[in-house]
mmCIF file of C-alpha atoms and ligand atoms in Angstrom:
data_model
loop_
_atom_site.group_PDB
_atom_site.id
_atom_site.type_symbol
_atom_site.label_atom_id
_atom_site.label_comp_id
_atom_site.label_asym_id
_atom_site.label_seq_id
_atom_site.Cartn_x
_atom_site.Cartn_y
_atom_site.Cartn_z
ATOM 1 C CA MET A 882 -57.846 -19.270 23.824
ATOM 2 C CA LYS A 883 -55.128 -19.480 25.678
ATOM 3 C CA ARG A 884 -53.627 -17.578 28.407
ATOM 4 C CA LEU A 885 -50.356 -16.428 26.672
ATOM 5 C CA GLU A 886 -51.370 -16.465 23.314
ATOM 6 C CA GLY A 887 -49.478 -13.618 21.728
ATOM 7 C CA LYS A 888 -46.975 -12.607 23.931
ATOM 8 C CA THR A 889 -43.113 -13.554 23.858
ATOM 9 C CA ALA A 890 -41.476 -14.140 26.625
ATOM 10 C CA LEU A 891 -37.039 -14.422 27.635
ATOM 11 C CA ILE A 892 -36.389 -17.033 30.285
ATOM 12 C CA THR A 893 -32.343 -17.612 31.775
ATOM 13 C CA GLY A 894 -31.393 -20.576 32.953
ATOM 14 C CA ALA A 895 -33.900 -22.610 30.637
ATOM 15 C CA ALA A 896 -31.676 -25.461 29.307
ATOM 16 C CA ARG A 897 -33.097 -27.271 32.451
ATOM 17 C CA GLY A 898 -34.289 -26.913 35.241
ATOM 18 C CA ILE A 899 -36.686 -24.982 36.550
ATOM 19 C CA GLY A 900 -36.888 -22.854 33.952
ATOM 20 C CA LEU A 901 -36.867 -25.340 31.293
ATOM 21 C CA GLU A 902 -40.534 -25.633 32.679
ATOM 22 C CA ILE A 903 -40.989 -22.048 33.228
ATOM 23 C CA ALA A 904 -40.600 -22.521 29.085
ATOM 24 C CA ALA A 905 -42.550 -24.952 28.084
ATOM 25 C CA ALA A 906 -45.357 -23.977 30.534
ATOM 26 C CA PHE A 907 -45.012 -20.200 28.948
ATOM 27 C CA ALA A 908 -45.395 -22.007 25.708
ATOM 28 C CA ALA A 909 -48.339 -24.427 26.197
ATOM 29 C CA GLU A 910 -50.306 -20.911 27.290
ATOM 30 C CA GLY A 911 -49.620 -20.291 23.886
ATOM 31 C CA ALA A 912 -46.573 -17.993 24.518
ATOM 32 C CA ALA A 913 -43.627 -17.982 21.690
ATOM 33 C CA VAL A 914 -40.622 -18.584 23.780
ATOM 34 C CA ALA A 915 -36.397 -17.903 23.877
ATOM 35 C CA VAL A 916 -34.932 -19.708 26.347
ATOM 36 C CA ALA A 917 -31.310 -18.794 27.260
ATOM 37 C CA ASP A 918 -28.739 -20.090 28.497
ATOM 38 C CA LEU A 919 -24.364 -20.824 29.180
ATOM 39 C CA SER A 920 -24.642 -23.191 26.454
ATOM 40 C CA ALA A 921 -25.873 -22.455 23.082
ATOM 41 C CA GLN A 922 -25.962 -25.834 22.330
ATOM 42 C CA GLU A 923 -28.792 -27.000 25.253
ATOM 43 C CA SER A 924 -30.641 -24.310 24.521
ATOM 44 C CA ALA A 925 -31.475 -24.726 21.106
ATOM 45 C CA ALA A 926 -32.160 -28.095 21.915
ATOM 46 C CA ALA A 927 -34.357 -27.915 25.321
ATOM 47 C CA ALA A 928 -36.124 -24.727 22.285
ATOM 48 C CA ALA A 929 -36.476 -27.415 19.624
ATOM 49 C CA GLY A 930 -37.783 -29.861 22.055
ATOM 50 C CA ILE A 931 -39.978 -26.916 23.528
ATOM 51 C CA ALA A 932 -41.648 -25.858 19.491
ATOM 52 C CA ASP A 933 -42.294 -30.231 19.139
ATOM 53 C CA ARG A 934 -44.517 -31.127 22.496
ATOM 54 C CA THR A 935 -46.496 -27.509 22.429
ATOM 55 C CA GLY A 936 -46.071 -26.330 18.016
ATOM 56 C CA ALA A 937 -45.704 -22.332 20.171
ATOM 57 C CA ARG A 938 -41.909 -21.150 17.927
ATOM 58 C CA ALA A 939 -39.002 -21.538 20.579
ATOM 59 C CA ILE A 940 -35.898 -20.304 20.088
ATOM 60 C CA GLY A 941 -32.907 -21.332 22.060
ATOM 61 C CA LEU A 942 -30.389 -18.165 22.727
ATOM 62 C CA GLY A 943 -26.456 -18.521 24.107
ATOM 63 C CA LEU A 944 -26.024 -16.214 27.375
ATOM 64 C CA ASP A 945 -23.645 -15.473 29.886
ATOM 65 C CA VAL A 946 -26.215 -13.183 32.135
ATOM 66 C CA THR A 947 -23.348 -11.509 34.042
ATOM 67 C CA LYS A 948 -22.211 -9.968 30.811
ATOM 68 C CA GLU A 949 -24.165 -6.994 30.193
ATOM 69 C CA ALA A 950 -23.515 -7.264 26.169
ATOM 70 C CA ASP A 951 -24.818 -10.609 26.559
ATOM 71 C CA CYS A 952 -27.706 -9.680 28.143
ATOM 72 C CA GLU A 953 -28.685 -6.955 25.481
ATOM 73 C CA LYS A 954 -27.333 -9.133 22.486
ATOM 74 C CA ALA A 955 -30.448 -11.653 23.877
ATOM 75 C CA VAL A 956 -32.995 -9.256 23.886
ATOM 76 C CA ALA A 957 -31.828 -7.789 20.840
ATOM 77 C CA GLU A 958 -32.211 -11.870 19.036
ATOM 78 C CA THR A 959 -35.498 -12.311 20.699
ATOM 79 C CA GLU A 960 -36.823 -8.916 19.915
ATOM 80 C CA LYS A 961 -34.894 -10.274 15.732
ATOM 81 C CA ALA A 962 -36.813 -13.042 16.481
ATOM 82 C CA PHE A 963 -40.478 -12.112 18.034
ATOM 83 C CA GLY A 964 -40.956 -8.482 17.301
ATOM 84 C CA LYS A 965 -41.568 -8.057 21.043
ATOM 85 C CA VAL A 966 -40.867 -9.008 24.690
ATOM 86 C CA ASP A 967 -43.817 -9.115 26.871
ATOM 87 C CA ILE A 968 -42.200 -11.206 29.317
ATOM 88 C CA LEU A 969 -38.739 -11.490 30.552
ATOM 89 C CA VAL A 970 -38.632 -14.509 33.768
ATOM 90 C CA ASN A 971 -34.886 -14.123 35.562
ATOM 91 C CA ASN A 972 -34.602 -17.386 36.592
ATOM 92 C CA ALA A 973 -30.269 -17.971 35.945
ATOM 93 C CA GLY A 974 -28.945 -19.323 38.943
ATOM 94 C CA ILE A 975 -26.282 -20.985 40.982
ATOM 95 C CA THR A 976 -25.087 -21.860 44.576
ATOM 96 C CA LYS A 977 -21.529 -22.394 45.721
ATOM 97 C CA ASP A 978 -22.145 -22.730 49.707
ATOM 98 C CA GLY A 979 -20.087 -23.100 52.089
ATOM 99 C CA LEU A 980 -19.723 -21.944 56.002
ATOM 100 C CA VAL A 981 -18.387 -18.100 55.834
ATOM 101 C CA LEU A 982 -15.460 -18.722 57.135
ATOM 102 C CA ARG A 983 -14.100 -20.904 55.229
ATOM 103 C CA MET A 984 -16.663 -19.588 52.155
ATOM 104 C CA LYS A 985 -13.599 -17.924 49.483
ATOM 105 C CA GLU A 986 -14.005 -13.937 48.020
ATOM 106 C CA ALA A 987 -15.623 -15.335 44.647
ATOM 107 C CA ASP A 988 -17.665 -17.586 45.927
ATOM 108 C CA PHE A 989 -19.093 -14.387 47.340
ATOM 109 C CA ASP A 990 -18.706 -12.454 44.355
ATOM 110 C CA ALA A 991 -19.955 -15.072 41.406
ATOM 111 C CA VAL A 992 -22.949 -16.280 43.590
ATOM 112 C CA ILE A 993 -24.229 -12.622 44.188
ATOM 113 C CA SER A 994 -23.040 -11.882 40.328
ATOM 114 C CA VAL A 995 -24.927 -14.262 38.917
ATOM 115 C CA ASN A 996 -27.882 -14.135 40.958
ATOM 116 C CA LEU A 997 -28.487 -10.300 41.576
ATOM 117 C CA LYS A 998 -26.631 -8.604 38.876
ATOM 118 C CA GLY A 999 -27.028 -10.811 36.710
ATOM 119 C CA ALA A 1000 -31.982 -10.097 36.900
ATOM 120 C CA PHE A 1001 -30.585 -6.266 36.577
ATOM 121 C CA LEU A 1002 -28.738 -6.615 33.628
ATOM 122 C CA MET A 1003 -31.044 -8.957 31.542
ATOM 123 C CA SER A 1004 -34.121 -6.550 32.968
ATOM 124 C CA LYS A 1005 -32.109 -3.382 32.257
ATOM 125 C CA ALA A 1006 -32.103 -4.414 28.684
ATOM 126 C CA ALA A 1007 -35.445 -5.728 28.210
ATOM 127 C CA SER A 1008 -36.370 -3.159 30.511
ATOM 128 C CA ARG A 1009 -36.271 -0.159 27.299
ATOM 129 C CA LEU A 1010 -38.951 -1.755 25.577
ATOM 130 C CA MET A 1011 -41.163 -2.685 28.054
ATOM 131 C CA LEU A 1012 -41.150 1.050 28.299
ATOM 132 C CA LYS A 1013 -41.614 1.904 25.030
ATOM 133 C CA ALA A 1014 -44.778 -0.656 25.194
ATOM 134 C CA ARG A 1015 -45.603 0.251 28.244
ATOM 135 C CA ALA A 1016 -46.668 -3.294 29.026
ATOM 136 C CA GLY A 1017 -44.244 -5.711 30.240
ATOM 137 C CA ARG A 1018 -43.941 -8.945 33.191
ATOM 138 C CA ILE A 1019 -40.742 -8.955 34.648
ATOM 139 C CA ILE A 1020 -40.689 -11.672 36.854
ATOM 140 C CA ASN A 1021 -37.325 -13.266 39.011
ATOM 141 C CA ILE A 1022 -36.976 -16.259 40.625
ATOM 142 C CA SER A 1023 -35.747 -15.330 44.329
ATOM 143 C CA SER A 1024 -35.310 -18.405 47.423
ATOM 144 C CA VAL A 1025 -37.374 -19.100 50.569
ATOM 145 C CA VAL A 1026 -33.251 -18.759 51.674
ATOM 146 C CA GLY A 1027 -33.672 -15.695 50.926
ATOM 147 C CA GLN A 1028 -36.635 -14.679 53.081
ATOM 148 C CA SER A 1029 -35.567 -16.918 56.014
ATOM 149 C CA GLY A 1030 -31.327 -17.124 55.406
ATOM 150 C CA GLN A 1031 -29.552 -20.401 56.437
ATOM 151 C CA ALA A 1032 -26.441 -21.092 57.448
ATOM 152 C CA GLY A 1033 -23.478 -22.197 54.467
ATOM 153 C CA GLN A 1034 -25.594 -20.525 52.134
ATOM 154 C CA ALA A 1035 -24.626 -16.665 53.149
ATOM 155 C CA ASN A 1036 -23.947 -15.122 49.592
ATOM 156 C CA TYR A 1037 -27.097 -17.575 48.289
ATOM 157 C CA SER A 1038 -29.391 -16.444 50.720
ATOM 158 C CA ALA A 1039 -28.268 -12.449 50.030
ATOM 159 C CA SER A 1040 -28.208 -12.946 45.709
ATOM 160 C CA LYS A 1041 -32.524 -14.121 46.405
ATOM 161 C CA ALA A 1042 -33.069 -11.239 48.950
ATOM 162 C CA GLY A 1043 -31.481 -8.750 47.443
ATOM 163 C CA LEU A 1044 -33.605 -9.901 43.860
ATOM 164 C CA ILE A 1045 -36.375 -8.818 46.509
ATOM 165 C CA GLY A 1046 -35.552 -5.233 46.946
ATOM 166 C CA LEU A 1047 -34.499 -5.507 43.367
ATOM 167 C CA THR A 1048 -37.646 -6.363 42.423
ATOM 168 C CA LYS A 1049 -39.799 -3.624 44.331
ATOM 169 C CA SER A 1050 -37.455 -0.898 43.611
ATOM 170 C CA LEU A 1051 -38.121 -1.375 39.726
ATOM 171 C CA ALA A 1052 -41.931 -2.740 40.550
ATOM 172 C CA ARG A 1053 -42.007 0.740 41.400
ATOM 173 C CA GLU A 1054 -39.121 2.351 39.249
ATOM 174 C CA PHE A 1055 -42.068 0.585 35.996
ATOM 175 C CA ALA A 1056 -44.767 0.278 37.430
ATOM 176 C CA PRO A 1057 -45.740 4.493 35.495
ATOM 177 C CA ARG A 1058 -45.298 2.732 32.428
ATOM 178 C CA GLN A 1059 -47.270 -0.516 33.236
ATOM 179 C CA VAL A 1060 -44.467 -2.482 33.586
ATOM 180 C CA LEU A 1061 -45.035 -5.711 36.499
ATOM 181 C CA VAL A 1062 -42.552 -6.803 38.432
ATOM 182 C CA ASN A 1063 -43.419 -9.500 40.880
ATOM 183 C CA ALA A 1064 -40.921 -12.696 42.945
ATOM 184 C CA VAL A 1065 -41.493 -16.476 42.829
ATOM 185 C CA ALA A 1066 -39.606 -17.534 45.885
ATOM 186 C CA PRO A 1067 -39.573 -21.346 45.753
ATOM 187 C CA GLY A 1068 -38.416 -23.513 48.660
ATOM 188 C CA PHE A 1069 -37.019 -27.092 47.611
ATOM 189 C CA ILE A 1070 -37.315 -28.138 44.741
ATOM 190 C CA ARG A 1071 -36.434 -30.974 42.983
ATOM 191 C CA THR A 1072 -34.061 -30.581 40.243
ATOM 192 C CA ARG A 1073 -30.098 -30.673 39.517
ATOM 193 C CA MET A 1074 -29.864 -27.795 42.883
ATOM 194 C CA THR A 1075 -31.452 -30.176 45.138
ATOM 195 C CA GLU A 1076 -30.573 -33.913 43.588
ATOM 196 C CA GLY A 1077 -26.830 -33.407 45.420
ATOM 197 C CA LEU A 1078 -28.423 -33.549 48.470
ATOM 198 C CA LYS A 1079 -28.270 -37.165 50.669
ATOM 199 C CA GLU A 1080 -30.764 -38.662 51.846
ATOM 200 C CA GLU A 1081 -31.646 -38.226 54.751
ATOM 201 C CA ALA A 1082 -30.589 -34.714 54.106
ATOM 202 C CA ARG A 1083 -33.868 -34.755 52.477
ATOM 203 C CA ALA A 1084 -36.029 -36.622 54.714
ATOM 204 C CA ALA A 1085 -34.577 -33.758 56.992
ATOM 205 C CA ILE A 1086 -35.582 -31.287 54.018
ATOM 206 C CA SER A 1087 -39.123 -32.814 53.736
ATOM 207 C CA GLY A 1088 -40.135 -33.314 57.652
ATOM 208 C CA LEU A 1089 -39.614 -29.559 58.035
ATOM 209 C CA ILE A 1090 -42.025 -28.606 54.790
ATOM 210 C CA PRO A 1091 -45.944 -28.266 56.675
ATOM 211 C CA LEU A 1092 -46.633 -30.106 52.415
ATOM 212 C CA GLY A 1093 -44.472 -33.081 54.028
ATOM 213 C CA ARG A 1094 -42.868 -33.356 50.358
ATOM 214 C CA MET A 1095 -40.008 -31.105 47.976
ATOM 215 C CA GLY A 1096 -41.950 -29.290 44.326
ATOM 216 C CA GLU A 1097 -41.919 -30.263 41.486
ATOM 217 C CA PRO A 1098 -40.489 -27.683 39.175
ATOM 218 C CA GLY A 1099 -44.042 -27.625 37.397
ATOM 219 C CA GLU A 1100 -45.525 -26.418 40.202
ATOM 220 C CA VAL A 1101 -42.896 -22.896 40.271
ATOM 221 C CA ALA A 1102 -44.027 -22.401 36.489
ATOM 222 C CA LYS A 1103 -47.375 -22.722 37.592
ATOM 223 C CA ALA A 1104 -47.443 -19.759 39.797
ATOM 224 C CA ALA A 1105 -44.160 -17.792 36.508
ATOM 225 C CA LEU A 1106 -47.278 -17.969 34.324
ATOM 226 C CA PHE A 1107 -50.046 -16.894 37.281
ATOM 227 C CA LEU A 1108 -47.771 -12.867 37.318
ATOM 228 C CA ALA A 1109 -46.644 -13.422 33.420
ATOM 229 C CA GLY A 1110 -51.365 -13.300 32.297
ATOM 230 C CA ASP A 1111 -53.722 -11.172 32.952
ATOM 231 C CA ASP A 1112 -54.957 -12.554 36.255
ATOM 232 C CA SER A 1113 -52.156 -10.940 37.951
ATOM 233 C CA ALA A 1114 -53.002 -7.205 36.633
ATOM 234 C CA TYR A 1115 -52.966 -5.970 39.738
ATOM 235 C CA ILE A 1116 -50.418 -6.865 41.365
ATOM 236 C CA THR A 1117 -46.880 -5.846 41.154
ATOM 237 C CA GLY A 1118 -44.207 -5.625 43.594
ATOM 238 C CA GLN A 1119 -45.225 -9.137 45.644
ATOM 239 C CA VAL A 1120 -42.861 -11.980 46.659
ATOM 240 C CA LEU A 1121 -45.200 -14.943 46.441
ATOM 241 C CA ALA A 1122 -43.903 -18.052 47.866
ATOM 242 C CA VAL A 1123 -44.101 -21.766 46.498
ATOM 243 C CA ASN A 1124 -42.915 -23.763 49.602
ATOM 244 C CA GLY A 1125 -45.358 -26.101 50.571
ATOM 245 C CA GLY A 1126 -45.818 -23.691 54.040
ATOM 246 C CA LEU A 1127 -41.387 -24.064 55.061
ATOM 247 C CA TYR A 1128 -41.891 -20.213 55.631
ATOM 248 C CA MET A 1129 -44.337 -18.079 56.117
HETATM 249 P P1 NAP B 2472 -29.976 -25.738 37.523
HETATM 250 O O1 NAP B 2472 -31.279 -27.313 37.396
HETATM 251 O O2 NAP B 2472 -29.559 -25.693 38.089
HETATM 252 O O3 NAP B 2472 -30.806 -24.977 36.822
HETATM 253 C C1 NAP B 2472 -29.745 -22.979 36.761
HETATM 254 C C2 NAP B 2472 -30.053 -23.122 35.068
HETATM 255 O O4 NAP B 2472 -29.136 -22.126 35.271
HETATM 256 C C3 NAP B 2472 -28.544 -23.728 34.633
HETATM 257 O O5 NAP B 2472 -28.707 -24.026 33.230
HETATM 258 C C4 NAP B 2472 -27.532 -22.907 33.813
HETATM 259 O O6 NAP B 2472 -26.130 -23.308 33.379
HETATM 260 C C5 NAP B 2472 -28.234 -21.824 33.963
HETATM 261 N N1 NAP B 2472 -27.416 -20.398 35.118
HETATM 262 C C6 NAP B 2472 -25.732 -20.988 35.066
HETATM 263 N N2 NAP B 2472 -25.492 -19.121 35.009
HETATM 264 C C7 NAP B 2472 -25.036 -18.982 34.200
HETATM 265 C C8 NAP B 2472 -24.699 -17.459 34.035
HETATM 266 N N3 NAP B 2472 -24.639 -17.047 33.935
HETATM 267 N N4 NAP B 2472 -25.725 -17.209 32.236
HETATM 268 C C9 NAP B 2472 -27.109 -17.973 32.079
HETATM 269 N N5 NAP B 2472 -26.847 -18.834 32.958
HETATM 270 C C10 NAP B 2472 -26.555 -19.292 33.820
HETATM 271 O O7 NAP B 2472 -30.877 -24.874 39.183
HETATM 272 P P2 NAP B 2472 -32.249 -24.741 38.821
HETATM 273 O O8 NAP B 2472 -32.955 -26.042 40.009
HETATM 274 O O9 NAP B 2472 -33.884 -25.419 37.728
HETATM 275 O O10 NAP B 2472 -32.927 -23.017 39.503
HETATM 276 C C11 NAP B 2472 -33.535 -22.303 38.490
HETATM 277 C C12 NAP B 2472 -33.595 -20.944 39.686
HETATM 278 O O11 NAP B 2472 -34.632 -20.766 41.212
HETATM 279 C C13 NAP B 2472 -32.005 -20.905 40.252
HETATM 280 O O12 NAP B 2472 -32.301 -19.001 40.111
HETATM 281 C C14 NAP B 2472 -32.412 -20.759 42.172
HETATM 282 O O13 NAP B 2472 -31.820 -20.423 41.863
HETATM 283 C C15 NAP B 2472 -33.674 -21.056 41.692
HETATM 284 N N6 NAP B 2472 -34.424 -22.326 42.929
HETATM 285 C C16 NAP B 2472 -34.223 -23.431 42.757
HETATM 286 C C17 NAP B 2472 -34.972 -23.506 43.905
HETATM 287 C C18 NAP B 2472 -34.832 -25.748 44.233
HETATM 288 O O14 NAP B 2472 -34.829 -26.298 45.727
HETATM 289 N N7 NAP B 2472 -34.528 -25.279 43.513
HETATM 290 C C19 NAP B 2472 -34.624 -23.387 44.666
HETATM 291 C C20 NAP B 2472 -35.342 -22.129 46.173
HETATM 292 C C21 NAP B 2472 -34.629 -20.924 43.944
HETATM 293 P P3 NAP B 2472 -25.326 -24.554 33.365
HETATM 294 O O15 NAP B 2472 -25.901 -25.526 33.864
HETATM 295 O O16 NAP B 2472 -24.736 -24.028 32.116
HETATM 296 O O17 NAP B 2472 -24.623 -24.353 34.834
#
């Protein structure tokens, strides 16, 4: 029996990178998946690829997680297509790095808006169904820098630390209805977000990681899969680090 047979999942920022790997991993374990991203076209293409590879049902949705109406529509469309929303993964995220003295207010606001407010809006929209169903999983993709801090990423690390607070608060609020809320905190993972790093920066980072290398998106997806399935039924309000030992 597949681990997510009969389940439905909505994953934001899932047209590429970590979100795409999570959607594909869930589909491979039998879940019907809604791939939601800024571009409806890219989401549809990603969903078609997943359906081809896994045979699972997959739909693509366009949404901007900073807009409440988009979040509500994405949840409604997922429910319309699959009948319910069992699992929400708040994965959409952006960076706008810079030292604080040079960081524009707009760059601070944009990162908080997508990474933190987006997760709040999506959780609010999806939890209506989950609380009624007295079951559900919300998985927030935080980051190692939300735990450790990072020079040049005050906005990003604040958003990711905020996600951990949001995770714990939602976990407490929703626990009486058996809706479990956890976070995954990846370290440095090879995606578009990190591909801009220079070779020396990459080598320096790898030197700081006890396991000696950057992580793969699929390795983050496996942690999300664990938190989405029955094996984690007694785990809520936790942060699962997938960082090669970078932060302990
Ligand atoms: P990515 O390849 O850049 O993918 C992020 C996706 O989110 C993109 O498809 C992007 O769409 C989408 N997105 C951006 N703003 C959005 C919005 N307002 N509404 C809906 N979707 C939006 O990044 P990734 O590396 O896979 O990162 C995925 C998550 O993991 C992020 O939350 C990131 O912070 C976190 N993370 C990544 C790393 C890492 O090392 N890569 C480490 C720790 C945590 P567009 O492409 O159209 O802009």
